[in-house]
GROMACS .gro file of C-alpha atoms in nm:
model
  347
    1UNK     CA    1  26.342  10.775  -4.178
    2UNK     CA    2  25.973  10.849  -4.259
    3UNK     CA    3  25.862  11.197  -4.178
    4UNK     CA    4  25.529  11.346  -4.083
    5UNK     CA    5  25.502  11.475  -4.437
    6UNK     CA    6  25.554  11.120  -4.575
    7UNK     CA    7  25.270  10.997  -4.337
    8UNK     CA    8  25.043  11.274  -4.467
    9UNK     CA    9  25.114  11.179  -4.838
   10UNK     CA   10  25.061  10.816  -4.771
   11UNK     CA   11  24.722  10.873  -4.578
   12UNK     CA   12  24.599  11.115  -4.847
   13UNK     CA   13  24.703  10.876  -5.136
   14UNK     CA   14  24.536  10.570  -4.961
   15UNK     CA   15  24.226  10.768  -4.888
   16UNK     CA   16  24.189  10.880  -5.244
   17UNK     CA   17  24.254  10.519  -5.360
   18UNK     CA   18  23.994  10.369  -5.133
   19UNK     CA   19  23.742  10.634  -5.219
   20UNK     CA   20  23.794  10.576  -5.584
   21UNK     CA   21  23.798  10.188  -5.591
   22UNK     CA   22  23.554  10.123  -5.314
   23UNK     CA   23  23.311  10.375  -5.467
   24UNK     CA   24  23.333  10.193  -5.796
   25UNK     CA   25  23.290   9.855  -5.619
   26UNK     CA   26  22.965   9.984  -5.476
   27UNK     CA   27  22.858  10.136  -5.806
   28UNK     CA   28  22.932   9.812  -5.985
   29UNK     CA   29  22.730   9.614  -5.741
   30UNK     CA   30  22.428   9.865  -5.785
   31UNK     CA   31  22.451   9.828  -6.174
   32UNK     CA   32  22.461   9.442  -6.164
   33UNK     CA   33  22.175   9.217  -6.153
   34UNK     CA   34  22.155   9.072  -5.801
   35UNK     CA   35  22.258   8.716  -5.751
   36UNK     CA   36  21.990   8.514  -5.569
   37UNK     CA   37  22.122   8.405  -5.234
   38UNK     CA   38  22.105   8.023  -5.183
   39UNK     CA   39  21.907   7.894  -4.886
   40UNK     CA   40  22.217   7.767  -4.704
   41UNK     CA   41  22.346   8.124  -4.683
   42UNK     CA   42  22.042   8.301  -4.553
   43UNK     CA   43  22.104   8.224  -4.189
   44UNK     CA   44  22.481   8.280  -4.211
   45UNK     CA   45  22.591   8.630  -4.102
   46UNK     CA   46  22.835   8.801  -4.340
   47UNK     CA   47  23.056   9.112  -4.260
   48UNK     CA   48  22.885   9.423  -4.341
   49UNK     CA   49  23.050   9.742  -4.509
   50UNK     CA   50  23.153   9.896  -4.179
   51UNK     CA   51  23.343   9.581  -4.077
   52UNK     CA   52  23.505   9.538  -4.425
   53UNK     CA   53  23.620   9.912  -4.427
   54UNK     CA   54  23.742   9.871  -4.072
   55UNK     CA   55  23.961   9.575  -4.169
   56UNK     CA   56  24.085   9.761  -4.469
   57UNK     CA   57  24.182  10.049  -4.243
   58UNK     CA   58  24.379   9.797  -4.030
   59UNK     CA   59  24.554   9.680  -4.337
   60UNK     CA   60  24.666  10.019  -4.433
   61UNK     CA   61  24.774  10.109  -4.084
   62UNK     CA   62  25.003   9.791  -4.088
   63UNK     CA   63  25.119   9.896  -4.434
   64UNK     CA   64  25.231  10.224  -4.296
   65UNK     CA   65  25.407  10.077  -3.989
   66UNK     CA   66  25.602   9.861  -4.223
   67UNK     CA   67  25.706  10.157  -4.431
   68UNK     CA   68  25.785  10.364  -4.132
   69UNK     CA   69  26.000  10.081  -3.996
   70UNK     CA   70  26.202  10.075  -4.315
   71UNK     CA   71  26.078   9.725  -4.415
   72UNK     CA   72  25.989   9.839  -4.770
   73UNK     CA   73  25.958  10.165  -4.978
   74UNK     CA   74  25.642  10.367  -4.972
   75UNK     CA   75  25.425  10.281  -5.275
   76UNK     CA   76  25.421  10.514  -5.577
   77UNK     CA   77  25.059  10.466  -5.662
   78UNK     CA   78  24.956  10.814  -5.611
   79UNK     CA   79  25.195  10.936  -5.897
   80UNK     CA   80  24.977  10.769  -6.163
   81UNK     CA   81  24.824  10.972  -6.437
   82UNK     CA   82  24.468  11.071  -6.339
   83UNK     CA   83  24.357  11.043  -6.708
   84UNK     CA   84  24.479  10.679  -6.727
   85UNK     CA   85  24.284  10.599  -6.414
   86UNK     CA   86  23.973  10.753  -6.577
   87UNK     CA   87  24.028  10.553  -6.892
   88UNK     CA   88  24.067  10.233  -6.696
   89UNK     CA   89  23.746  10.306  -6.513
   90UNK     CA   90  23.553  10.367  -6.838
   91UNK     CA   91  23.692  10.029  -6.971
   92UNK     CA   92  23.595   9.855  -6.653
   93UNK     CA   93  23.240   9.967  -6.657
   94UNK     CA   94  23.208   9.911  -7.037
   95UNK     CA   95  23.292   9.543  -6.972
   96UNK     CA   96  23.064   9.509  -6.676
   97UNK     CA   97  22.763   9.409  -6.880
   98UNK     CA   98  22.947   9.115  -7.043
   99UNK     CA   99  23.059   9.020  -6.699
  100UNK     CA  100  22.708   9.025  -6.554
  101UNK     CA  101  22.571   8.837  -6.858
  102UNK     CA  102  22.811   8.548  -6.784
  103UNK     CA  103  22.724   8.557  -6.428
  104UNK     CA  104  22.351   8.494  -6.491
  105UNK     CA  105  22.382   8.302  -6.809
  106UNK     CA  106  22.435   7.940  -6.914
  107UNK     CA  107  22.715   7.784  -6.706
  108UNK     CA  108  22.866   7.658  -7.034
  109UNK     CA  109  22.943   8.017  -7.118
  110UNK     CA  110  23.199   8.034  -6.821
  111UNK     CA  111  23.432   7.813  -7.026
  112UNK     CA  112  23.675   7.954  -7.291
  113UNK     CA  113  23.613   7.784  -7.627
  114UNK     CA  114  23.824   8.008  -7.853
  115UNK     CA  115  24.078   7.816  -8.079
  116UNK     CA  116  24.361   7.978  -7.896
  117UNK     CA  117  24.259   7.830  -7.554
  118UNK     CA  118  24.301   7.455  -7.678
  119UNK     CA  119  24.672   7.442  -7.602
  120UNK     CA  120  24.621   7.521  -7.238
  121UNK     CA  121  24.520   7.287  -6.945
  122UNK     CA  122  24.146   7.224  -6.917
  123UNK     CA  123  24.128   7.393  -6.586
  124UNK     CA  124  24.285   7.716  -6.718
  125UNK     CA  125  24.031   7.752  -6.998
  126UNK     CA  126  23.784   7.946  -6.779
  127UNK     CA  127  23.627   8.294  -6.780
  128UNK     CA  128  23.774   8.332  -6.422
  129UNK     CA  129  23.583   8.601  -6.232
  130UNK     CA  130  23.349   8.603  -6.541
  131UNK     CA  131  23.614   8.830  -6.702
  132UNK     CA  132  23.611   8.866  -7.079
  133UNK     CA  133  23.873   8.623  -7.239
  134UNK     CA  134  23.978   8.467  -6.903
  135UNK     CA  135  24.354   8.526  -6.913
  136UNK     CA  136  24.406   8.489  -7.280
  137UNK     CA  137  24.374   8.837  -7.443
  138UNK     CA  138  24.573   9.169  -7.437
  139UNK     CA  139  24.237   9.343  -7.334
  140UNK     CA  140  24.205   9.115  -7.036
  141UNK     CA  141  24.587   9.167  -6.933
  142UNK     CA  142  24.524   9.553  -6.950
  143UNK     CA  143  24.211   9.539  -6.746
  144UNK     CA  144  24.295   9.282  -6.481
  145UNK     CA  145  24.481   9.478  -6.219
  146UNK     CA  146  24.209   9.749  -6.222
  147UNK     CA  147  23.930   9.483  -6.179
  148UNK     CA  148  24.119   9.333  -5.882
  149UNK     CA  149  24.159   9.678  -5.714
  150UNK     CA  150  23.780   9.742  -5.758
  151UNK     CA  151  23.704   9.397  -5.608
  152UNK     CA  152  23.905   9.465  -5.297
  153UNK     CA  153  23.818   9.831  -5.263
  154UNK     CA  154  24.162   9.963  -5.323
  155UNK     CA  155  24.333   9.719  -5.086
  156UNK     CA  156  24.480   9.476  -5.331
  157UNK     CA  157  24.831   9.646  -5.364
  158UNK     CA  158  24.861   9.684  -4.991
  159UNK     CA  159  24.785   9.304  -4.936
  160UNK     CA  160  25.045   9.213  -5.190
  161UNK     CA  161  25.311   9.448  -5.021
  162UNK     CA  162  25.271   9.234  -4.702
  163UNK     CA  163  25.483   8.966  -4.889
  164UNK     CA  164  25.772   9.214  -4.877
  165UNK     CA  165  25.810   9.161  -4.510
  166UNK     CA  166  25.907   8.796  -4.526
  167UNK     CA  167  26.098   8.859  -4.844
  168UNK     CA  168  26.331   9.097  -4.651
  169UNK     CA  169  26.372   8.831  -4.373
  170UNK     CA  170  26.472   8.571  -4.641
  171UNK     CA  171  26.723   8.796  -4.806
  172UNK     CA  172  26.888   8.888  -4.471
  173UNK     CA  173  26.951   8.502  -4.419
  174UNK     CA  174  27.132   8.475  -4.770
  175UNK     CA  175  27.512   8.539  -4.781
  176UNK     CA  176  27.546   8.849  -5.022
  177UNK     CA  177  27.175   8.940  -4.977
  178UNK     CA  178  26.989   9.057  -5.273
  179UNK     CA  179  27.291   9.071  -5.500
  180UNK     CA  180  27.353   8.699  -5.480
  181UNK     CA  181  26.993   8.569  -5.448
  182UNK     CA  182  26.761   8.433  -5.716
  183UNK     CA  183  26.388   8.479  -5.682
  184UNK     CA  184  26.121   8.308  -5.883
  185UNK     CA  185  25.764   8.434  -5.899
  186UNK     CA  186  25.506   8.169  -5.993
  187UNK     CA  187  25.210   8.286  -6.204
  188UNK     CA  188  25.350   8.641  -6.208
  189UNK     CA  189  25.074   8.772  -6.436
  190UNK     CA  190  25.128   9.142  -6.532
  191UNK     CA  191  25.426   9.162  -6.302
  192UNK     CA  192  25.273   9.396  -6.048
  193UNK     CA  193  25.433   9.219  -5.758
  194UNK     CA  194  25.765   9.186  -5.919
  195UNK     CA  195  25.762   9.555  -5.979
  196UNK     CA  196  25.733   9.618  -5.606
  197UNK     CA  197  26.016   9.358  -5.545
  198UNK     CA  198  26.245   9.537  -5.794
  199UNK     CA  199  26.160   9.878  -5.654
  200UNK     CA  200  26.290   9.766  -5.326
  201UNK     CA  201  26.567   9.528  -5.448
  202UNK     CA  202  26.694   9.646  -5.788
  203UNK     CA  203  26.996   9.430  -5.782
  204UNK     CA  204  26.788   9.097  -5.700
  205UNK     CA  205  26.775   8.862  -5.994
  206UNK     CA  206  26.401   8.773  -6.060
  207UNK     CA  207  26.221   8.538  -6.296
  208UNK     CA  208  25.851   8.555  -6.360
  209UNK     CA  209  25.670   8.254  -6.486
  210UNK     CA  210  25.317   8.255  -6.640
  211UNK     CA  211  25.104   8.066  -6.883
  212UNK     CA  212  24.949   8.383  -7.041
  213UNK     CA  213  25.153   8.542  -7.306
  214UNK     CA  214  24.933   8.862  -7.304
  215UNK     CA  215  24.988   8.901  -6.941
  216UNK     CA  216  25.354   8.841  -6.966
  217UNK     CA  217  25.366   9.119  -7.239
  218UNK     CA  218  25.227   9.353  -6.979
  219UNK     CA  219  25.486   9.236  -6.739
  220UNK     CA  220  25.764   9.291  -6.976
  221UNK     CA  221  25.669   9.644  -7.034
  222UNK     CA  222  25.615   9.714  -6.661
  223UNK     CA  223  25.958   9.568  -6.568
  224UNK     CA  224  26.155   9.715  -6.860
  225UNK     CA  225  26.329   9.976  -6.644
  226UNK     CA  226  26.511   9.716  -6.437
  227UNK     CA  227  26.793   9.472  -6.518
  228UNK     CA  228  26.836   9.122  -6.393
  229UNK     CA  229  26.471   9.042  -6.488
  230UNK     CA  230  26.366   8.738  -6.705
  231UNK     CA  231  26.020   8.620  -6.797
  232UNK     CA  232  25.910   8.274  -6.911
  233UNK     CA  233  25.591   8.146  -7.061
  234UNK     CA  234  25.554   7.812  -6.889
  235UNK     CA  235  25.320   7.592  -6.682
  236UNK     CA  236  25.419   7.614  -6.319
  237UNK     CA  237  25.326   7.239  -6.274
  238UNK     CA  238  25.648   7.162  -6.466
  239UNK     CA  239  25.896   7.448  -6.395
  240UNK     CA  240  26.171   7.509  -6.648
  241UNK     CA  241  26.427   7.517  -6.364
  242UNK     CA  242  26.695   7.292  -6.233
  243UNK     CA  243  26.665   7.111  -5.889
  244UNK     CA  244  26.783   7.314  -5.588
  245UNK     CA  245  26.846   7.626  -5.809
  246UNK     CA  246  26.621   7.886  -5.637
  247UNK     CA  247  26.671   8.085  -5.320
  248UNK     CA  248  26.317   8.226  -5.295
  249UNK     CA  249  25.992   8.118  -5.459
  250UNK     CA  250  25.702   8.372  -5.440
  251UNK     CA  251  25.350   8.266  -5.511
  252UNK     CA  252  25.080   8.527  -5.502
  253UNK     CA  253  24.710   8.454  -5.560
  254UNK     CA  254  24.773   8.129  -5.762
  255UNK     CA  255  24.659   7.841  -5.548
  256UNK     CA  256  24.299   7.928  -5.520
  257UNK     CA  257  24.273   7.914  -5.898
  258UNK     CA  258  24.412   7.573  -5.928
  259UNK     CA  259  24.229   7.235  -5.883
  260UNK     CA  260  24.364   7.011  -5.615
  261UNK     CA  261  24.577   6.789  -5.846
  262UNK     CA  262  24.751   7.101  -5.991
  263UNK     CA  263  24.813   7.246  -5.653
  264UNK     CA  264  24.983   6.918  -5.557
  265UNK     CA  265  25.196   6.933  -5.869
  266UNK     CA  266  25.302   7.289  -5.805
  267UNK     CA  267  25.381   7.208  -5.441
  268UNK     CA  268  25.606   6.938  -5.550
  269UNK     CA  269  25.782   7.170  -5.805
  270UNK     CA  270  25.829   7.430  -5.544
  271UNK     CA  271  26.010   7.168  -5.318
  272UNK     CA  272  26.217   7.050  -5.607
  273UNK     CA  273  26.356   7.390  -5.715
  274UNK     CA  274  26.413   7.556  -5.375
  275UNK     CA  275  26.766   7.527  -5.240
  276UNK     CA  276  26.815   7.386  -4.901
  277UNK     CA  277  26.730   7.670  -4.660
  278UNK     CA  278  26.541   7.848  -4.946
  279UNK     CA  279  26.207   8.027  -4.880
  280UNK     CA  280  25.870   7.992  -5.013
  281UNK     CA  281  25.659   8.309  -4.966
  282UNK     CA  282  25.290   8.241  -5.018
  283UNK     CA  283  25.008   8.493  -5.045
  284UNK     CA  284  24.649   8.403  -5.111
  285UNK     CA  285  24.299   8.425  -5.006
  286UNK     CA  286  24.204   8.362  -4.642
  287UNK     CA  287  24.089   8.002  -4.577
  288UNK     CA  288  23.809   7.868  -4.360
  289UNK     CA  289  23.863   7.950  -3.996
  290UNK     CA  290  24.139   8.212  -4.044
  291UNK     CA  291  23.877   8.484  -3.972
  292UNK     CA  292  23.564   8.307  -3.873
  293UNK     CA  293  23.327   8.615  -3.935
  294UNK     CA  294  23.435   8.590  -4.301
  295UNK     CA  295  23.368   8.222  -4.350
  296UNK     CA  296  23.020   8.271  -4.500
  297UNK     CA  297  23.157   8.538  -4.744
  298UNK     CA  298  23.439   8.312  -4.845
  299UNK     CA  299  23.200   8.034  -4.927
  300UNK     CA  300  22.982   8.278  -5.123
  301UNK     CA  301  23.273   8.419  -5.318
  302UNK     CA  302  23.323   8.148  -5.570
  303UNK     CA  303  22.937   8.155  -5.648
  304UNK     CA  304  22.935   8.515  -5.715
  305UNK     CA  305  23.264   8.550  -5.891
  306UNK     CA  306  23.322   8.226  -6.073
  307UNK     CA  307  23.626   8.073  -5.895
  308UNK     CA  308  23.576   7.705  -5.986
  309UNK     CA  309  23.844   7.559  -5.753
  310UNK     CA  310  23.811   7.819  -5.462
  311UNK     CA  311  23.586   7.601  -5.249
  312UNK     CA  312  23.843   7.326  -5.230
  313UNK     CA  313  24.123   7.572  -5.159
  314UNK     CA  314  23.933   7.694  -4.860
  315UNK     CA  315  23.963   7.362  -4.684
  316UNK     CA  316  24.316   7.274  -4.832
  317UNK     CA  317  24.578   7.168  -4.580
  318UNK     CA  318  24.879   7.372  -4.699
  319UNK     CA  319  25.112   7.198  -4.465
  320UNK     CA  320  25.036   6.876  -4.634
  321UNK     CA  321  25.051   7.040  -4.971
  322UNK     CA  322  25.408   7.176  -4.926
  323UNK     CA  323  25.546   6.849  -4.774
  324UNK     CA  324  25.743   6.750  -4.471
  325UNK     CA  325  26.049   6.926  -4.583
  326UNK     CA  326  25.906   7.283  -4.599
  327UNK     CA  327  25.833   7.424  -4.247
  328UNK     CA  328  25.629   7.733  -4.188
  329UNK     CA  329  25.832   8.015  -4.014
  330UNK     CA  330  25.589   8.299  -4.015
  331UNK     CA  331  25.222   8.369  -4.098
  332UNK     CA  332  24.990   8.659  -4.080
  333UNK     CA  333  24.647   8.764  -4.215
  334UNK     CA  334  24.605   9.088  -4.416
  335UNK     CA  335  24.251   9.198  -4.494
  336UNK     CA  336  24.116   8.915  -4.727
  337UNK     CA  337  24.449   8.751  -4.759
  338UNK     CA  338  24.702   8.537  -4.561
  339UNK     CA  339  25.085   8.569  -4.605
  340UNK     CA  340  25.284   8.264  -4.510
  341UNK     CA  341  25.668   8.197  -4.515
  342UNK     CA  342  25.812   7.848  -4.535
  343UNK     CA  343  26.179   7.728  -4.528
  344UNK     CA  344  26.304   7.425  -4.697
  345UNK     CA  345  26.501   7.198  -4.467
  346UNK     CA  346  26.882   7.181  -4.501
  347UNK     CA  347  26.893   6.814  -4.527
   0.00000   0.00000   0.00000
């Protein structure tokens, strides 16, 4: 049971994280060359800093309630090495000039033309978020998680943790629980979400699948302490998995980075590999109408951060995408994200 001291530690750690990352978010915005606001946005209100911070506080309050209720373990982020955090901050700001140059440069510079990129799908050969090397270098893999935390002002980890609530519900439905279940995480990246899963369910067999070898290398290092972990370099449009072989599929911040054709292919693969009664746990950006006050900001995001497929994702019908045999059983919003759970029909 969580104690008052546990609550104090959590609050202190999260306050420090938000101060650290949100402060750097503001500094990065100040250092960057401003993006001209297109005419169509000038009369559309966007949430101000006070509103965004208020919603971040709501997310952290929900995060603590989940921890207090025993739905998942308290995070260990506060135990990190301060020197490592400083080193990553220096690296982040050192790369900021290159990011800003791509933002304001020729649009052709947003595509990856390096020889090693040729073997990847055309839609993947992008400087997503204007980041250096896209997803195809060790430097990018080391920098990525820090970039995301700055982008969300210290709220990214807490948003991901909300997926642990429907995960717990799914495991409670499986005979034998975590010991007998199999989870596959699509586009696992550096393994940050899988690390949270294994912290909470060390006996759960997990597989992470991603296209990026450098990101998988970071995931391998991050998950090295746990058994029953496998990682595979593969395209999630054609999963290297047998039909009806997986109890739980998790998909965290993937679909907004896929064109519609690829989303449909991945949706079909999820349906194929899930066992009858199996669960899909989906975490991604809010969509248009989920939080109407954020709609203008969501429309502006792909312009400001080079998300080439984000605009079509905002209006994607997820129910259609996942098909008639996957039914939504829960859904909630979490700051800039939505967390949905689907069950595959038994017949």
